PDB file of C-alpha atoms in Angstrom:
ATOM      1  CA  MET A 863     -24.554 -77.686  59.955  1.00  0.00           C
ATOM      2  CA  THR A 864     -22.939 -74.728  61.620  1.00  0.00           C
ATOM      3  CA  GLU A 865     -24.253 -71.241  61.172  1.00  0.00           C
ATOM      4  CA  GLY A 866     -23.072 -67.806  62.170  1.00  0.00           C
ATOM      5  CA  THR A 867     -22.502 -64.203  61.239  1.00  0.00           C
ATOM      6  CA  PHE A 868     -18.976 -63.123  60.381  1.00  0.00           C
ATOM      7  CA  THR A 869     -17.500 -59.726  59.611  1.00  0.00           C
ATOM      8  CA  PHE A 870     -16.279 -59.253  56.064  1.00  0.00           C
ATOM      9  CA  ASN A 871     -16.472 -56.082  53.982  1.00  0.00           C
ATOM     10  CA  LEU A 872     -20.244 -56.643  53.886  1.00  0.00           C
ATOM     11  CA  PRO A 873     -22.627 -58.055  56.489  1.00  0.00           C
ATOM     12  CA  CYS A 874     -22.961 -61.732  55.655  1.00  0.00           C
ATOM     13  CA  GLN A 875     -24.581 -64.834  57.025  1.00  0.00           C
ATOM     14  CA  VAL A 876     -22.484 -67.970  56.549  1.00  0.00           C
ATOM     15  CA  MET A 877     -23.596 -71.602  56.639  1.00  0.00           C
ATOM     16  CA  HIS A 878     -21.165 -74.508  56.791  1.00  0.00           C
ATOM     17  CA  LEU A 879     -22.975 -77.677  55.739  1.00  0.00           C
ATOM     18  CA  ASN A 880     -21.783 -81.257  56.279  1.00  0.00           C
ATOM     19  CA  SER A 881     -18.490 -80.006  57.667  1.00  0.00           C
ATOM     20  CA  GLU A 882     -17.569 -83.497  58.858  1.00  0.00           C
ATOM     21  CA  GLN A 883     -17.138 -84.687  55.268  1.00  0.00           C
ATOM     22  CA  PRO A 884     -13.533 -84.948  54.011  1.00  0.00           C
ATOM     23  CA  GLY A 885     -11.950 -82.696  51.400  1.00  0.00           C
ATOM     24  CA  LYS A 886     -12.691 -79.171  50.293  1.00  0.00           C
ATOM     25  CA  ALA A 887     -16.198 -77.727  50.296  1.00  0.00           C
ATOM     26  CA  LEU A 888     -18.051 -76.296  47.346  1.00  0.00           C
ATOM     27  CA  MET A 889     -19.356 -72.740  47.738  1.00  0.00           C
ATOM     28  CA  VAL A 890     -22.692 -71.145  46.903  1.00  0.00           C
ATOM     29  CA  VAL A 891     -23.130 -67.355  46.953  1.00  0.00           C
ATOM     30  CA  TRP A 892     -26.780 -66.261  47.227  1.00  0.00           C
ATOM     31  CA  LEU A 893     -27.708 -62.721  46.096  1.00  0.00           C
ATOM     32  CA  HIS A 894     -30.879 -61.462  47.768  1.00  0.00           C
ATOM     33  CA  GLY A 895     -33.625 -59.391  46.173  1.00  0.00           C
ATOM     34  CA  GLY A 896     -35.219 -56.193  47.380  1.00  0.00           C
ATOM     35  CA  VAL A 897     -32.186 -54.063  46.582  1.00  0.00           C
ATOM     36  CA  HIS A 898     -33.634 -51.145  44.633  1.00  0.00           C
ATOM     37  CA  ASP A 899     -36.545 -50.384  46.975  1.00  0.00           C
ATOM     38  CA  ARG A 900     -34.603 -49.875  50.196  1.00  0.00           C
ATOM     39  CA  LYS A 901     -32.479 -46.780  50.658  1.00  0.00           C
ATOM     40  CA  ILE A 902     -30.377 -48.392  53.391  1.00  0.00           C
ATOM     41  CA  HIS A 903     -30.419 -52.109  54.171  1.00  0.00           C
ATOM     42  CA  SER A 904     -30.594 -53.048  57.831  1.00  0.00           C
ATOM     43  CA  PHE A 905     -28.821 -56.243  58.793  1.00  0.00           C
ATOM     44  CA  PHE A 906     -31.071 -56.432  61.846  1.00  0.00           C
ATOM     45  CA  THR A 907     -34.472 -55.920  60.218  1.00  0.00           C
ATOM     46  CA  HIS A 908     -33.737 -57.720  56.930  1.00  0.00           C
ATOM     47  CA  PRO A 909     -30.849 -60.046  57.740  1.00  0.00           C
ATOM     48  CA  ASN A 910     -31.027 -62.044  54.527  1.00  0.00           C
ATOM     49  CA  HIS A 911     -33.723 -60.414  52.410  1.00  0.00           C
ATOM     50  CA  TYR A 912     -35.563 -63.680  51.832  1.00  0.00           C
ATOM     51  CA  ASP A 913     -38.410 -61.558  50.508  1.00  0.00           C
ATOM     52  CA  ASN A 914     -39.383 -63.082  47.211  1.00  0.00           C
ATOM     53  CA  CYS A 915     -37.882 -66.508  46.881  1.00  0.00           C
ATOM     54  CA  ALA A 916     -37.595 -69.883  48.601  1.00  0.00           C
ATOM     55  CA  ALA A 917     -34.921 -71.147  46.231  1.00  0.00           C
ATOM     56  CA  ASP A 918     -32.203 -70.484  48.791  1.00  0.00           C
ATOM     57  CA  ASP A 919     -33.941 -72.930  51.147  1.00  0.00           C
ATOM     58  CA  SER A 920     -34.197 -75.481  48.338  1.00  0.00           C
ATOM     59  CA  ILE A 921     -30.477 -75.183  47.641  1.00  0.00           C
ATOM     60  CA  VAL A 922     -29.473 -75.465  51.299  1.00  0.00           C
ATOM     61  CA  ASN A 923     -31.793 -78.447  51.856  1.00  0.00           C
ATOM     62  CA  TYR A 924     -30.445 -80.175  48.756  1.00  0.00           C
ATOM     63  CA  LEU A 925     -26.854 -79.801  49.914  1.00  0.00           C
ATOM     64  CA  MET A 926     -27.680 -80.989  53.444  1.00  0.00           C
ATOM     65  CA  ILE A 927     -29.725 -84.005  52.369  1.00  0.00           C
ATOM     66  CA  HIS A 928     -27.110 -85.108  49.848  1.00  0.00           C
ATOM     67  CA  GLY A 929     -24.315 -84.814  52.387  1.00  0.00           C
ATOM     68  CA  ILE A 930     -22.361 -82.352  50.261  1.00  0.00           C
ATOM     69  CA  LYS A 931     -19.697 -80.414  52.118  1.00  0.00           C
ATOM     70  CA  SER A 932     -20.568 -76.798  51.409  1.00  0.00           C
ATOM     71  CA  VAL A 933     -20.132 -73.196  52.422  1.00  0.00           C
ATOM     72  CA  VAL A 934     -23.110 -70.960  51.631  1.00  0.00           C
ATOM     73  CA  LEU A 935     -22.675 -67.191  51.770  1.00  0.00           C
ATOM     74  CA  PHE A 936     -25.616 -64.788  52.100  1.00  0.00           C
ATOM     75  CA  PRO A 937     -24.014 -61.336  51.710  1.00  0.00           C
ATOM     76  CA  MET A 938     -26.026 -58.154  52.018  1.00  0.00           C
ATOM     77  CA  CYS A 939     -26.005 -55.567  49.254  1.00  0.00           C
ATOM     78  CA  HIS A 940     -24.890 -52.706  51.462  1.00  0.00           C
ATOM     79  CA  ARG A 941     -22.025 -50.236  51.640  1.00  0.00           C
ATOM     80  CA  ALA A 942     -21.412 -48.632  55.016  1.00  0.00           C
ATOM     81  CA  ASP A 943     -19.796 -45.636  53.330  1.00  0.00           C
ATOM     82  CA  LYS A 944     -22.883 -44.894  51.200  1.00  0.00           C
ATOM     83  CA  GLN A 945     -26.282 -43.676  52.326  1.00  0.00           C
ATOM     84  CA  GLU A 946     -27.991 -44.362  49.019  1.00  0.00           C
ATOM     85  CA  CYS A 947     -29.084 -47.625  47.457  1.00  0.00           C
ATOM     86  CA  VAL A 948     -26.326 -49.595  45.756  1.00  0.00           C
ATOM     87  CA  ALA A 949     -26.597 -52.391  43.196  1.00  0.00           C
ATOM     88  CA  TRP A 950     -24.942 -55.783  43.406  1.00  0.00           C
ATOM     89  CA  ARG A 951     -22.411 -54.833  40.765  1.00  0.00           C
ATOM     90  CA  ASP A 952     -21.250 -52.050  43.115  1.00  0.00           C
ATOM     91  CA  VAL A 953     -20.256 -54.576  45.786  1.00  0.00           C
ATOM     92  CA  TYR A 954     -18.734 -57.358  43.672  1.00  0.00           C
ATOM     93  CA  ASP A 955     -15.235 -56.584  44.929  1.00  0.00           C
ATOM     94  CA  ASP A 956     -16.473 -56.904  48.507  1.00  0.00           C
ATOM     95  CA  VAL A 957     -18.197 -60.213  47.784  1.00  0.00           C
ATOM     96  CA  ASN A 958     -15.037 -61.438  46.100  1.00  0.00           C
ATOM     97  CA  VAL A 959     -13.045 -60.649  49.260  1.00  0.00           C
ATOM     98  CA  MET A 960     -15.233 -63.167  51.091  1.00  0.00           C
ATOM     99  CA  ILE A 961     -14.760 -65.808  48.397  1.00  0.00           C
ATOM    100  CA  GLU A 962     -11.021 -65.248  48.182  1.00  0.00           C
ATOM    101  CA  ASP A 963     -10.683 -65.589  51.954  1.00  0.00           C
ATOM    102  CA  TYR A 964     -11.969 -69.168  51.734  1.00  0.00           C
ATOM    103  CA  VAL A 965      -9.946 -69.921  48.582  1.00  0.00           C
ATOM    104  CA  SER A 966      -6.685 -68.649  50.079  1.00  0.00           C
ATOM    105  CA  LYS A 967      -7.159 -70.806  53.173  1.00  0.00           C
ATOM    106  CA  GLY A 968      -7.725 -73.913  51.048  1.00  0.00           C
ATOM    107  CA  LEU A 969     -11.207 -74.448  52.476  1.00  0.00           C
ATOM    108  CA  ILE A 970     -13.193 -74.542  49.234  1.00  0.00           C
ATOM    109  CA  ASP A 971     -12.770 -76.045  45.791  1.00  0.00           C
ATOM    110  CA  GLU A 972     -12.097 -73.111  43.470  1.00  0.00           C
ATOM    111  CA  LYS A 973     -13.610 -75.098  40.588  1.00  0.00           C
ATOM    112  CA  ARG A 974     -16.928 -75.418  42.421  1.00  0.00           C
ATOM    113  CA  ILE A 975     -18.011 -71.877  43.292  1.00  0.00           C
ATOM    114  CA  TYR A 976     -21.657 -71.294  42.355  1.00  0.00           C
ATOM    115  CA  LEU A 977     -23.839 -68.189  42.212  1.00  0.00           C
ATOM    116  CA  ALA A 978     -27.598 -67.817  42.548  1.00  0.00           C
ATOM    117  CA  GLY A 979     -30.074 -65.000  43.030  1.00  0.00           C
ATOM    118  CA  SER A 980     -33.681 -63.913  42.604  1.00  0.00           C
ATOM    119  CA  SER A 981     -35.285 -60.609  41.585  1.00  0.00           C
ATOM    120  CA  ASP A 982     -32.633 -57.896  42.074  1.00  0.00           C
ATOM    121  CA  GLY A 983     -30.362 -60.773  43.013  1.00  0.00           C
ATOM    122  CA  GLY A 984     -31.124 -62.351  39.645  1.00  0.00           C
ATOM    123  CA  ARG A 985     -30.048 -59.163  37.905  1.00  0.00           C
ATOM    124  CA  GLY A 986     -26.956 -59.108  40.079  1.00  0.00           C
ATOM    125  CA  THR A 987     -26.255 -62.685  39.053  1.00  0.00           C
ATOM    126  CA  TRP A 988     -26.258 -61.701  35.378  1.00  0.00           C
ATOM    127  CA  ASP A 989     -23.928 -58.780  36.153  1.00  0.00           C
ATOM    128  CA  PHE A 990     -21.494 -60.953  38.078  1.00  0.00           C
ATOM    129  CA  VAL A 991     -21.265 -63.730  35.487  1.00  0.00           C
ATOM    130  CA  ALA A 992     -21.048 -61.287  32.560  1.00  0.00           C
ATOM    131  CA  GLU A 993     -18.255 -59.267  34.152  1.00  0.00           C
ATOM    132  CA  HIS A 994     -16.447 -61.939  36.208  1.00  0.00           C
ATOM    133  CA  PRO A 995     -16.968 -65.328  34.498  1.00  0.00           C
ATOM    134  CA  GLU A 996     -13.606 -66.591  35.715  1.00  0.00           C
ATOM    135  CA  ARG A 997     -14.851 -66.772  39.314  1.00  0.00           C
ATOM    136  CA  PHE A 998     -17.912 -69.032  39.026  1.00  0.00           C
ATOM    137  CA  ALA A 999     -18.648 -72.512  37.701  1.00  0.00           C
ATOM    138  CA  ALA A1000     -22.366 -71.925  37.048  1.00  0.00           C
ATOM    139  CA  ALA A1001     -25.240 -69.692  38.128  1.00  0.00           C
ATOM    140  CA  ILE A1002     -29.001 -69.577  38.654  1.00  0.00           C
ATOM    141  CA  ALA A1003     -30.929 -66.366  37.855  1.00  0.00           C
ATOM    142  CA  MET A1004     -34.620 -66.133  38.728  1.00  0.00           C
ATOM    143  CA  SER A1005     -37.497 -63.650  38.679  1.00  0.00           C
ATOM    144  CA  CYS A1006     -35.772 -61.053  36.544  1.00  0.00           C
ATOM    145  CA  SER A1007     -36.205 -59.859  32.958  1.00  0.00           C
ATOM    146  CA  GLU A1008     -32.564 -59.177  32.282  1.00  0.00           C
ATOM    147  CA  ALA A1009     -30.290 -61.684  30.595  1.00  0.00           C
ATOM    148  CA  ARG A1010     -26.713 -60.988  29.588  1.00  0.00           C
ATOM    149  CA  MET A1011     -24.049 -62.689  27.526  1.00  0.00           C
ATOM    150  CA  SER A1012     -22.492 -65.421  29.627  1.00  0.00           C
ATOM    151  CA  HIS A1013     -19.675 -67.845  28.949  1.00  0.00           C
ATOM    152  CA  ILE A1014     -20.521 -69.998  31.960  1.00  0.00           C
ATOM    153  CA  PRO A1015     -23.824 -71.909  32.331  1.00  0.00           C
ATOM    154  CA  VAL A1016     -26.677 -69.766  33.660  1.00  0.00           C
ATOM    155  CA  TYR A1017     -29.938 -71.547  34.514  1.00  0.00           C
ATOM    156  CA  PHE A1018     -32.620 -68.915  33.948  1.00  0.00           C
ATOM    157  CA  TYR A1019     -36.256 -68.911  35.115  1.00  0.00           C
ATOM    158  CA  ASN A1020     -38.897 -66.188  35.364  1.00  0.00           C
ATOM    159  CA  THR A1021     -42.597 -65.622  35.968  1.00  0.00           C
ATOM    160  CA  ARG A1022     -45.646 -63.720  34.816  1.00  0.00           C
ATOM    161  CA  ASP A1023     -44.476 -60.666  36.767  1.00  0.00           C
ATOM    162  CA  GLU A1024     -41.491 -60.382  34.427  1.00  0.00           C
ATOM    163  CA  GLU A1025     -41.535 -60.448  30.647  1.00  0.00           C
ATOM    164  CA  ASP A1026     -41.107 -63.613  28.627  1.00  0.00           C
ATOM    165  CA  CYS A1027     -37.412 -63.589  27.699  1.00  0.00           C
ATOM    166  CA  SER A1028     -37.568 -66.442  25.178  1.00  0.00           C
ATOM    167  CA  ALA A1029     -36.616 -64.202  22.240  1.00  0.00           C
ATOM    168  CA  LEU A1030     -33.724 -62.607  24.156  1.00  0.00           C
ATOM    169  CA  VAL A1031     -32.456 -66.001  25.293  1.00  0.00           C
ATOM    170  CA  GLY A1032     -32.615 -67.220  21.700  1.00  0.00           C
ATOM    171  CA  GLN A1033     -30.540 -64.260  20.526  1.00  0.00           C
ATOM    172  CA  LEU A1034     -27.967 -64.774  23.260  1.00  0.00           C
ATOM    173  CA  ARG A1035     -27.693 -68.468  22.466  1.00  0.00           C
ATOM    174  CA  GLU A1036     -27.136 -67.661  18.779  1.00  0.00           C
ATOM    175  CA  GLN A1037     -24.294 -65.367  19.870  1.00  0.00           C
ATOM    176  CA  GLY A1038     -22.731 -68.145  21.939  1.00  0.00           C
ATOM    177  CA  GLY A1039     -24.365 -67.385  25.290  1.00  0.00           C
ATOM    178  CA  ASN A1040     -24.323 -70.354  27.645  1.00  0.00           C
ATOM    179  CA  ILE A1041     -27.918 -70.657  28.899  1.00  0.00           C
ATOM    180  CA  PRO A1042     -28.550 -74.405  29.172  1.00  0.00           C
ATOM    181  CA  GLU A1043     -32.046 -73.974  30.604  1.00  0.00           C
ATOM    182  CA  TYR A1044     -34.641 -71.221  30.296  1.00  0.00           C
ATOM    183  CA  GLU A1045     -38.264 -71.473  31.426  1.00  0.00           C
ATOM    184  CA  TYR A1046     -40.981 -68.823  31.509  1.00  0.00           C
ATOM    185  CA  HIS A1047     -43.716 -69.687  34.012  1.00  0.00           C
ATOM    186  CA  ALA A1048     -46.831 -67.600  33.482  1.00  0.00           C
ATOM    187  CA  GLU A1049     -48.527 -69.580  36.275  1.00  0.00           C
ATOM    188  CA  TYR A1050     -46.070 -68.365  38.922  1.00  0.00           C
ATOM    189  CA  LYS A1051     -45.925 -64.985  40.617  1.00  0.00           C
ATOM    190  CA  HIS A1052     -42.693 -63.112  41.305  1.00  0.00           C
ATOM    191  CA  GLY A1053     -40.338 -65.440  43.135  1.00  0.00           C
ATOM    192  CA  GLY A1054     -42.551 -68.451  42.496  1.00  0.00           C
ATOM    193  CA  ASP A1055     -40.098 -69.855  39.986  1.00  0.00           C
ATOM    194  CA  ALA A1056     -38.170 -71.062  43.031  1.00  0.00           C
ATOM    195  CA  ALA A1057     -40.248 -74.195  42.413  1.00  0.00           C
ATOM    196  CA  CYS A1058     -37.892 -74.843  39.495  1.00  0.00           C
ATOM    197  CA  CYS A1059     -35.102 -75.661  41.959  1.00  0.00           C
ATOM    198  CA  THR A1060     -36.015 -79.341  42.029  1.00  0.00           C
ATOM    199  CA  THR A1061     -33.690 -82.175  42.951  1.00  0.00           C
ATOM    200  CA  SER A1062     -33.178 -83.083  39.287  1.00  0.00           C
ATOM    201  CA  MET A1063     -32.432 -79.474  38.322  1.00  0.00           C
ATOM    202  CA  LEU A1064     -29.935 -79.088  41.172  1.00  0.00           C
ATOM    203  CA  ASP A1065     -28.360 -82.421  40.209  1.00  0.00           C
ATOM    204  CA  ARG A1066     -27.645 -80.908  36.793  1.00  0.00           C
ATOM    205  CA  PHE A1067     -26.547 -77.586  38.215  1.00  0.00           C
ATOM    206  CA  PHE A1068     -24.070 -78.922  40.748  1.00  0.00           C
ATOM    207  CA  SER A1069     -22.605 -81.384  38.257  1.00  0.00           C
ATOM    208  CA  VAL A1070     -21.013 -78.396  36.474  1.00  0.00           C
ATOM    209  CA  THR A1071     -17.413 -77.591  37.410  1.00  0.00           C
ATOM    210  CA  LYS A1072     -14.874 -75.108  36.016  1.00  0.00           C
TER     211      LYS A1072
END
């Protein structure tokens, strides 16, 4: 594994996993939580915003243990030209610059770009896949009450701190929404649904390609 901080349009931590493996890498983009309650995000005091969820660790460990060549991006929801809080949907173009940089250099498999996020990052995940489905193969949204129409698979989990979205998921599925898995966990607190990121779940998730 190599790890470092690189300068894109947004502050971003980058992990290169199993770089010695041949071929192109898959990519995972992780959207952090804690967006709405910080006026300005500090890259130094909250470098990755791992506030509410351990799912990012589960994903990274899965990729490392399985020897999967991967690039994992941890962008920060921040705009240097704005002093107020911004939402993930406000920085999609900046995130896409990062993705496109790897695509244009032939470093990643464009059919295996995945998205995941928790809390505000879960809401951002729904925004990204609803508005830019052509970019991602599949997504994971956790610890949020919002679900949107999606034409790519979104694996959706939430907890007692959010509302049970079973009825909404049912409506979206009837309309053609692609939500292969939804689980409401009343026994988990906010972010606790990271426990859903098991080996078997990630096997299913990463088997999806464009």
